[in-house]
Short mmCIF file of C-alpha atoms in Angstrom, two decimals:
data_model
loop_
_atom_site.label_atom_id
_atom_site.label_comp_id
_atom_site.label_asym_id
_atom_site.label_seq_id
_atom_site.Cartn_x
_atom_site.Cartn_y
_atom_site.Cartn_z
CA UNK Q 1 -0.30 -9.60 -26.96
CA UNK Q 2 -4.00 -9.21 -26.21
CA UNK Q 3 -4.76 -6.38 -23.81
CA UNK Q 4 -5.76 -7.42 -20.31
CA UNK Q 5 -8.84 -5.42 -19.43
CA UNK Q 6 -10.49 -5.57 -16.03
CA UNK Q 7 -13.51 -3.78 -14.64
CA UNK Q 8 -12.33 -2.26 -11.39
CA UNK Q 9 -14.87 -0.98 -8.90
CA UNK Q 10 -13.59 1.63 -6.47
CA UNK Q 11 -14.87 0.39 -3.14
CA UNK Q 12 -15.94 2.98 -0.62
CA UNK Q 13 -15.10 2.58 3.08
CA UNK Q 14 -18.72 1.61 3.66
CA UNK Q 15 -18.17 -1.37 1.32
CA UNK Q 16 -20.54 0.08 -1.26
CA UNK Q 17 -19.51 0.32 -4.89
CA UNK Q 18 -18.71 3.48 -6.79
CA UNK Q 19 -19.18 3.72 -10.53
CA UNK Q 20 -17.27 1.08 -12.47
CA UNK Q 21 -14.33 2.23 -14.55
CA UNK Q 22 -12.48 0.28 -17.24
CA UNK Q 23 -8.83 -0.28 -16.48
CA UNK Q 24 -6.45 -1.57 -19.13
CA UNK Q 25 -3.35 -3.01 -17.49
CA UNK Q 26 -1.24 -2.83 -20.67
CA UNK Q 27 -2.23 0.79 -21.16
CA UNK Q 28 -1.11 1.43 -17.59
CA UNK Q 29 2.42 0.47 -18.60
CA UNK Q 30 2.72 3.88 -20.27
CA UNK Q 31 4.45 6.13 -17.71
CA UNK Q 32 2.75 9.23 -16.33
CA UNK Q 33 5.29 12.03 -15.90
CA UNK Q 34 5.40 15.29 -13.98
CA UNK Q 35 7.40 18.45 -14.59
CA UNK Q 36 10.29 19.42 -12.37
CA UNK Q 37 9.01 21.36 -9.37
CA UNK Q 38 11.46 24.19 -8.48
CA UNK Q 39 9.94 24.66 -5.02
CA UNK Q 40 10.34 20.97 -4.19
CA UNK Q 41 13.90 20.94 -5.55
CA UNK Q 42 14.81 23.93 -3.36
CA UNK Q 43 13.66 21.98 -0.30
CA UNK Q 44 16.17 19.16 -0.86
CA UNK Q 45 18.70 19.69 1.96
CA UNK Q 46 22.06 20.89 0.70
CA UNK Q 47 23.79 18.22 2.78
CA UNK Q 48 21.58 15.35 1.65
CA UNK Q 49 23.43 12.85 -0.56
CA UNK Q 50 21.23 10.61 -2.70
CA UNK Q 51 22.24 6.93 -2.78
CA UNK Q 52 23.12 7.44 -6.42
CA UNK Q 53 23.79 11.05 -7.49
CA UNK Q 54 20.95 12.48 -9.55
CA UNK Q 55 18.73 9.48 -8.81
CA UNK Q 56 15.87 8.77 -6.40
CA UNK Q 57 16.37 5.18 -5.21
CA UNK Q 58 13.03 3.73 -4.12
CA UNK Q 59 12.48 0.39 -2.42
CA UNK Q 60 9.18 -1.11 -3.54
CA UNK Q 61 7.47 -4.47 -3.33
CA UNK Q 62 9.10 -7.35 -5.18
CA UNK Q 63 5.86 -9.35 -5.12
CA UNK Q 64 2.93 -9.09 -7.50
CA UNK Q 65 0.46 -7.16 -5.35
CA UNK Q 66 -1.86 -5.33 -7.74
CA UNK Q 67 -2.76 -2.55 -7.89
CA UNK Q 68 0.14 -1.49 -5.66
CA UNK Q 69 2.93 -3.27 -7.52
CA UNK Q 70 3.15 -5.86 -10.29
CA UNK Q 71 5.27 -6.84 -13.26
CA UNK Q 72 4.58 -5.40 -16.70
CA UNK Q 73 4.12 -7.59 -19.77
CA UNK Q 74 7.91 -7.80 -20.21
CA UNK Q 75 8.14 -9.59 -16.82
CA UNK Q 76 10.89 -7.16 -15.82
CA UNK Q 77 9.46 -3.67 -15.44
CA UNK Q 78 7.71 -2.90 -12.15
CA UNK Q 79 4.39 -1.06 -12.55
CA UNK Q 80 1.50 -0.22 -10.22
CA UNK Q 81 0.33 2.73 -8.19
CA UNK Q 82 3.40 2.82 -5.92
CA UNK Q 83 5.90 2.83 -8.84
CA UNK Q 84 3.75 5.45 -10.59
CA UNK Q 85 3.80 7.77 -7.56
CA UNK Q 86 7.54 7.14 -7.20
CA UNK Q 87 8.05 8.31 -10.79
CA UNK Q 88 6.07 11.48 -10.14
CA UNK Q 89 8.29 12.18 -7.13
CA UNK Q 90 11.51 11.64 -9.06
CA UNK Q 91 10.31 13.83 -11.95
CA UNK Q 92 9.22 16.60 -9.58
CA UNK Q 93 12.60 16.54 -7.81
CA UNK Q 94 14.50 16.67 -11.10
CA UNK Q 95 15.88 13.17 -10.59
CA UNK Q 96 16.03 9.85 -12.41
CA UNK Q 97 14.05 7.00 -10.84
CA UNK Q 98 15.55 3.71 -9.69
CA UNK Q 99 13.06 1.17 -8.37
CA UNK Q 100 14.58 -1.56 -6.22
CA UNK Q 101 12.28 -4.56 -5.65
CA UNK Q 102 12.58 -5.70 -2.04
CA UNK Q 103 10.75 -7.67 0.61
CA UNK Q 104 8.52 -6.06 3.23
CA UNK Q 105 10.91 -7.24 5.94
CA UNK Q 106 13.86 -5.52 4.24
CA UNK Q 107 12.72 -1.92 3.83
CA UNK Q 108 13.22 -0.72 7.46
CA UNK Q 109 16.83 -1.93 7.60
CA UNK Q 110 17.45 -0.80 4.03
CA UNK Q 111 16.35 2.75 4.82
CA UNK Q 112 18.30 2.84 8.09
CA UNK Q 113 21.43 1.43 6.43
CA UNK Q 114 21.28 3.91 3.57
CA UNK Q 115 20.52 1.45 0.75
CA UNK Q 116 17.40 3.36 -0.32
CA UNK Q 117 16.45 7.04 -0.30
CA UNK Q 118 12.80 6.19 0.32
CA UNK Q 119 10.52 3.18 0.60
CA UNK Q 120 7.05 2.79 -0.90
CA UNK Q 121 5.34 -0.41 0.25
CA UNK Q 122 1.87 0.85 1.14
CA UNK Q 123 3.53 1.80 4.45
CA UNK Q 124 1.15 3.17 7.07
CA UNK Q 125 2.23 5.86 9.51
CA UNK Q 126 2.43 4.63 13.09
CA UNK Q 127 3.75 6.42 16.15
CA UNK Q 128 6.27 3.62 16.63
CA UNK Q 129 7.62 3.96 13.07
CA UNK Q 130 7.87 7.73 13.46
CA UNK Q 131 10.68 7.16 15.98
CA UNK Q 132 12.93 5.92 13.17
CA UNK Q 133 11.43 7.29 9.97
CA UNK Q 134 9.94 10.44 8.46
CA UNK Q 135 6.82 10.33 6.31
CA UNK Q 136 5.09 12.28 3.55
CA UNK Q 137 1.55 11.00 3.02
CA UNK Q 138 0.12 10.10 -0.40
CA UNK Q 139 -2.97 7.95 0.28
CA UNK Q 140 -5.51 7.12 2.97
CA UNK Q 141 -6.00 3.36 3.06
CA UNK Q 142 -8.53 1.12 4.73
CA UNK Q 143 -7.74 -2.42 5.76
CA UNK Q 144 -10.07 -5.11 4.47
CA UNK Q 145 -11.22 -8.63 5.27
CA UNK Q 146 -11.91 -10.75 2.20
CA UNK Q 147 -13.41 -14.25 1.95
CA UNK Q 148 -14.32 -16.65 -0.86
CA UNK Q 149 -17.26 -15.39 -2.86
CA UNK Q 150 -19.35 -18.39 -1.74
CA UNK Q 151 -18.30 -18.19 1.92
CA UNK Q 152 -20.99 -18.22 4.58
CA UNK Q 153 -19.10 -15.38 6.32
CA UNK Q 154 -20.93 -12.12 5.62
CA UNK Q 155 -19.28 -9.71 8.04
CA UNK Q 156 -15.99 -9.24 9.92
CA UNK Q 157 -15.82 -5.85 11.58
CA UNK Q 158 -15.35 -6.50 15.33
CA UNK Q 159 -13.15 -8.73 17.48
CA UNK Q 160 -15.79 -11.42 18.07
CA UNK Q 161 -16.07 -11.96 14.29
CA UNK Q 162 -12.55 -13.42 14.05
CA UNK Q 163 -12.90 -15.84 16.98
CA UNK Q 164 -11.97 -19.38 15.97
CA UNK Q 165 -11.18 -18.41 12.38
CA UNK Q 166 -8.07 -18.93 10.26
CA UNK Q 167 -7.01 -15.51 8.97
CA UNK Q 168 -4.25 -14.94 6.40
CA UNK Q 169 -2.07 -11.97 7.36
CA UNK Q 170 1.45 -10.71 6.70
CA UNK Q 171 3.93 -10.57 9.57
CA UNK Q 172 5.04 -7.15 10.80
CA UNK Q 173 2.06 -5.31 9.35
CA UNK Q 174 -0.60 -3.15 10.96
CA UNK Q 175 -3.13 -5.79 10.00
CA UNK Q 176 -1.26 -8.35 12.08
CA UNK Q 177 -1.27 -6.01 15.08
CA UNK Q 178 -4.99 -5.41 14.76
CA UNK Q 179 -5.65 -9.14 14.43
CA UNK Q 180 -3.57 -10.05 17.47
CA UNK Q 181 -5.08 -7.22 19.51
CA UNK Q 182 -8.59 -8.40 18.68
CA UNK Q 183 -7.58 -11.98 19.51
CA UNK Q 184 -6.28 -10.87 22.90
CA UNK Q 185 -9.63 -9.23 23.63
CA UNK Q 186 -11.45 -12.37 22.56
CA UNK Q 187 -9.36 -14.63 24.77
CA UNK Q 188 -9.99 -12.34 27.74
CA UNK Q 189 -13.71 -12.78 27.04
CA UNK Q 190 -13.46 -16.56 26.77
CA UNK Q 191 -13.85 -16.72 22.98
CA UNK Q 192 -11.93 -19.17 20.76
CA UNK Q 193 -8.50 -18.06 19.56
CA UNK Q 194 -7.84 -16.90 16.02
CA UNK Q 195 -5.30 -18.83 13.93
CA UNK Q 196 -3.05 -16.42 12.01
CA UNK Q 197 -1.85 -17.87 8.70
CA UNK Q 198 1.37 -16.06 7.84
CA UNK Q 199 1.96 -15.62 4.10
CA UNK Q 200 3.74 -12.80 2.28
CA UNK Q 201 3.21 -13.93 -1.31
CA UNK Q 202 -0.13 -12.73 -2.66
CA UNK Q 203 -0.56 -15.68 -5.03
CA UNK Q 204 -0.01 -18.17 -2.21
CA UNK Q 205 -2.42 -16.25 0.02
CA UNK Q 206 -5.13 -16.30 -2.62
CA UNK Q 207 -4.62 -20.01 -3.34
CA UNK Q 208 -4.75 -20.81 0.37
CA UNK Q 209 -8.04 -18.94 0.75
CA UNK Q 210 -9.67 -20.41 -2.35
CA UNK Q 211 -8.60 -23.95 -1.41
CA UNK Q 212 -10.38 -23.63 1.92
CA UNK Q 213 -7.23 -23.74 4.07
CA UNK Q 214 -8.08 -20.33 5.51
CA UNK Q 215 -11.34 -18.51 6.24
CA UNK Q 216 -10.33 -14.96 5.32
CA UNK Q 217 -7.52 -12.65 4.25
CA UNK Q 218 -6.81 -9.44 6.15
CA UNK Q 219 -4.78 -6.94 4.13
CA UNK Q 220 -4.75 -3.58 2.34
CA UNK Q 221 -8.12 -2.46 1.04
CA UNK Q 222 -6.84 -1.56 -2.42
CA UNK Q 223 -5.46 -5.05 -3.03
CA UNK Q 224 -8.64 -6.71 -1.78
CA UNK Q 225 -10.83 -4.45 -3.93
CA UNK Q 226 -8.71 -5.23 -6.99
CA UNK Q 227 -9.19 -8.97 -6.51
CA UNK Q 228 -12.94 -8.67 -6.03
CA UNK Q 229 -13.38 -6.60 -9.17
CA UNK Q 230 -10.91 -8.33 -11.47
CA UNK Q 231 -11.39 -12.01 -10.52
CA UNK Q 232 -14.79 -12.40 -8.89
CA UNK Q 233 -13.54 -15.21 -6.64
CA UNK Q 234 -13.65 -13.24 -3.39
CA UNK Q 235 -15.84 -10.70 -1.63
CA UNK Q 236 -15.18 -8.01 0.96
CA UNK Q 237 -16.88 -8.53 4.31
CA UNK Q 238 -15.43 -5.83 6.55
CA UNK Q 239 -12.61 -3.49 7.39
CA UNK Q 240 -10.26 -2.69 10.22
CA UNK Q 241 -11.04 -0.20 13.00
CA UNK Q 242 -9.46 2.81 11.27
CA UNK Q 243 -8.11 4.26 8.06
CA UNK Q 244 -4.34 4.60 7.84
CA UNK Q 245 -2.16 7.31 6.31
CA UNK Q 246 -0.01 5.67 3.63
CA UNK Q 247 3.25 7.55 3.16
CA UNK Q 248 6.56 7.78 1.36
CA UNK Q 249 9.05 6.72 4.02
CA UNK Q 250 12.59 8.03 4.53
CA UNK Q 251 15.23 8.01 7.26
CA UNK Q 252 14.45 10.04 10.36
CA UNK Q 253 15.98 13.50 10.38
CA UNK Q 254 17.53 13.47 6.90
CA UNK Q 255 15.41 16.49 5.91
CA UNK Q 256 14.01 14.94 2.75
CA UNK Q 257 10.35 14.67 3.83
CA UNK Q 258 9.41 18.35 3.17
CA UNK Q 259 10.75 18.07 -0.38
CA UNK Q 260 8.73 14.89 -0.91
CA UNK Q 261 5.63 16.60 0.49
CA UNK Q 262 6.00 19.60 -1.81
CA UNK Q 263 6.60 17.32 -4.80
CA UNK Q 264 3.43 15.36 -4.02
CA UNK Q 265 1.38 18.53 -3.53
CA UNK Q 266 2.55 19.77 -6.92
CA UNK Q 267 1.33 16.61 -8.65
CA UNK Q 268 -1.99 16.87 -6.81
CA UNK Q 269 -2.38 20.46 -8.01
CA UNK Q 270 -1.40 19.59 -11.59
CA UNK Q 271 -3.55 16.45 -11.78
CA UNK Q 272 -0.97 13.70 -12.39
CA UNK Q 273 -1.60 12.28 -8.92
CA UNK Q 274 -5.30 11.88 -9.66
CA UNK Q 275 -4.47 10.21 -13.00
CA UNK Q 276 -2.38 7.59 -11.22
CA UNK Q 277 -5.04 6.75 -8.64
CA UNK Q 278 -7.80 6.67 -11.25
CA UNK Q 279 -6.03 4.20 -13.50
CA UNK Q 280 -5.43 1.84 -10.60
CA UNK Q 281 -8.94 2.13 -9.12
CA UNK Q 282 -7.80 3.93 -5.95
CA UNK Q 283 -9.79 7.16 -6.27
CA UNK Q 284 -11.48 6.69 -2.91
CA UNK Q 285 -8.07 6.73 -1.23
CA UNK Q 286 -7.04 10.14 -2.58
CA UNK Q 287 -5.83 12.90 -0.27
CA UNK Q 288 -6.22 16.66 -0.81
CA UNK Q 289 -2.66 17.41 0.24
CA UNK Q 290 0.39 15.63 1.57
CA UNK Q 291 1.31 15.88 5.25
CA UNK Q 292 4.69 15.35 6.90
CA UNK Q 293 4.59 13.04 9.94
CA UNK Q 294 0.85 13.19 10.70
CA UNK Q 295 -0.57 11.55 13.83
CA UNK Q 296 0.06 7.84 13.39
CA UNK Q 297 -1.60 4.66 14.51
CA UNK Q 298 -1.08 3.93 18.20
CA UNK Q 299 -1.24 0.40 19.60
#
């Protein structure tokens, strides 16, 4: 099979471009491993029972959402930056890795019901989510508005810019909350309402945008940047009002978060973390150290 090679440009929060770096998707199927981290292993609570003994069970996206999650060339194996970080965590904790593809709507119930040890869906820390879940951060993500490359829209970075537009967004996400909050402000000021277009499948969202049935997509920055660099059919025109802490998510009070934090810090120190982000074009989202339950987004 011929290697799929894209030029991925790491987009800075200012929407400028960093130096281009070649990214070979087939090469990225080769796992990056970490050594067992004794300090992280010692922090696993003695009374914590993994879903499967000796295994870290991780819920991750079932959809193709590069660079976060996508299928490898065998159409079975899940690869991407989230699966890569999950593998580093499992290695560091001396565990096997089991990735369970799931829907975005499923992970909260799955964690609460004990079907998964952790979830990794590009989940942002919010104060509301902290009531039910514990977090260990591993990226700092912007949100991004993207439009067709030939769109007349050049900027979306304030509430008035979405007035009267059709914006693709996923239900239950921080992007949806931002969009609806901005729309509420607009309506109070007499501006036309936004029309949310709810789609969860990335391929359908892209097709809807390119066919002209929507004006823009509002989603994670890393996914939007990937599309711009690899396909050239879209362009970024703005971001949300804040950066979000993206975190490994586990059940509230189970005591696992400090072990996850220490495992992540070990891979940052040893360089495997940076390798993962670099090969998926997410260098600008790197953190210097993981934090347990940082201040979250407040609505």
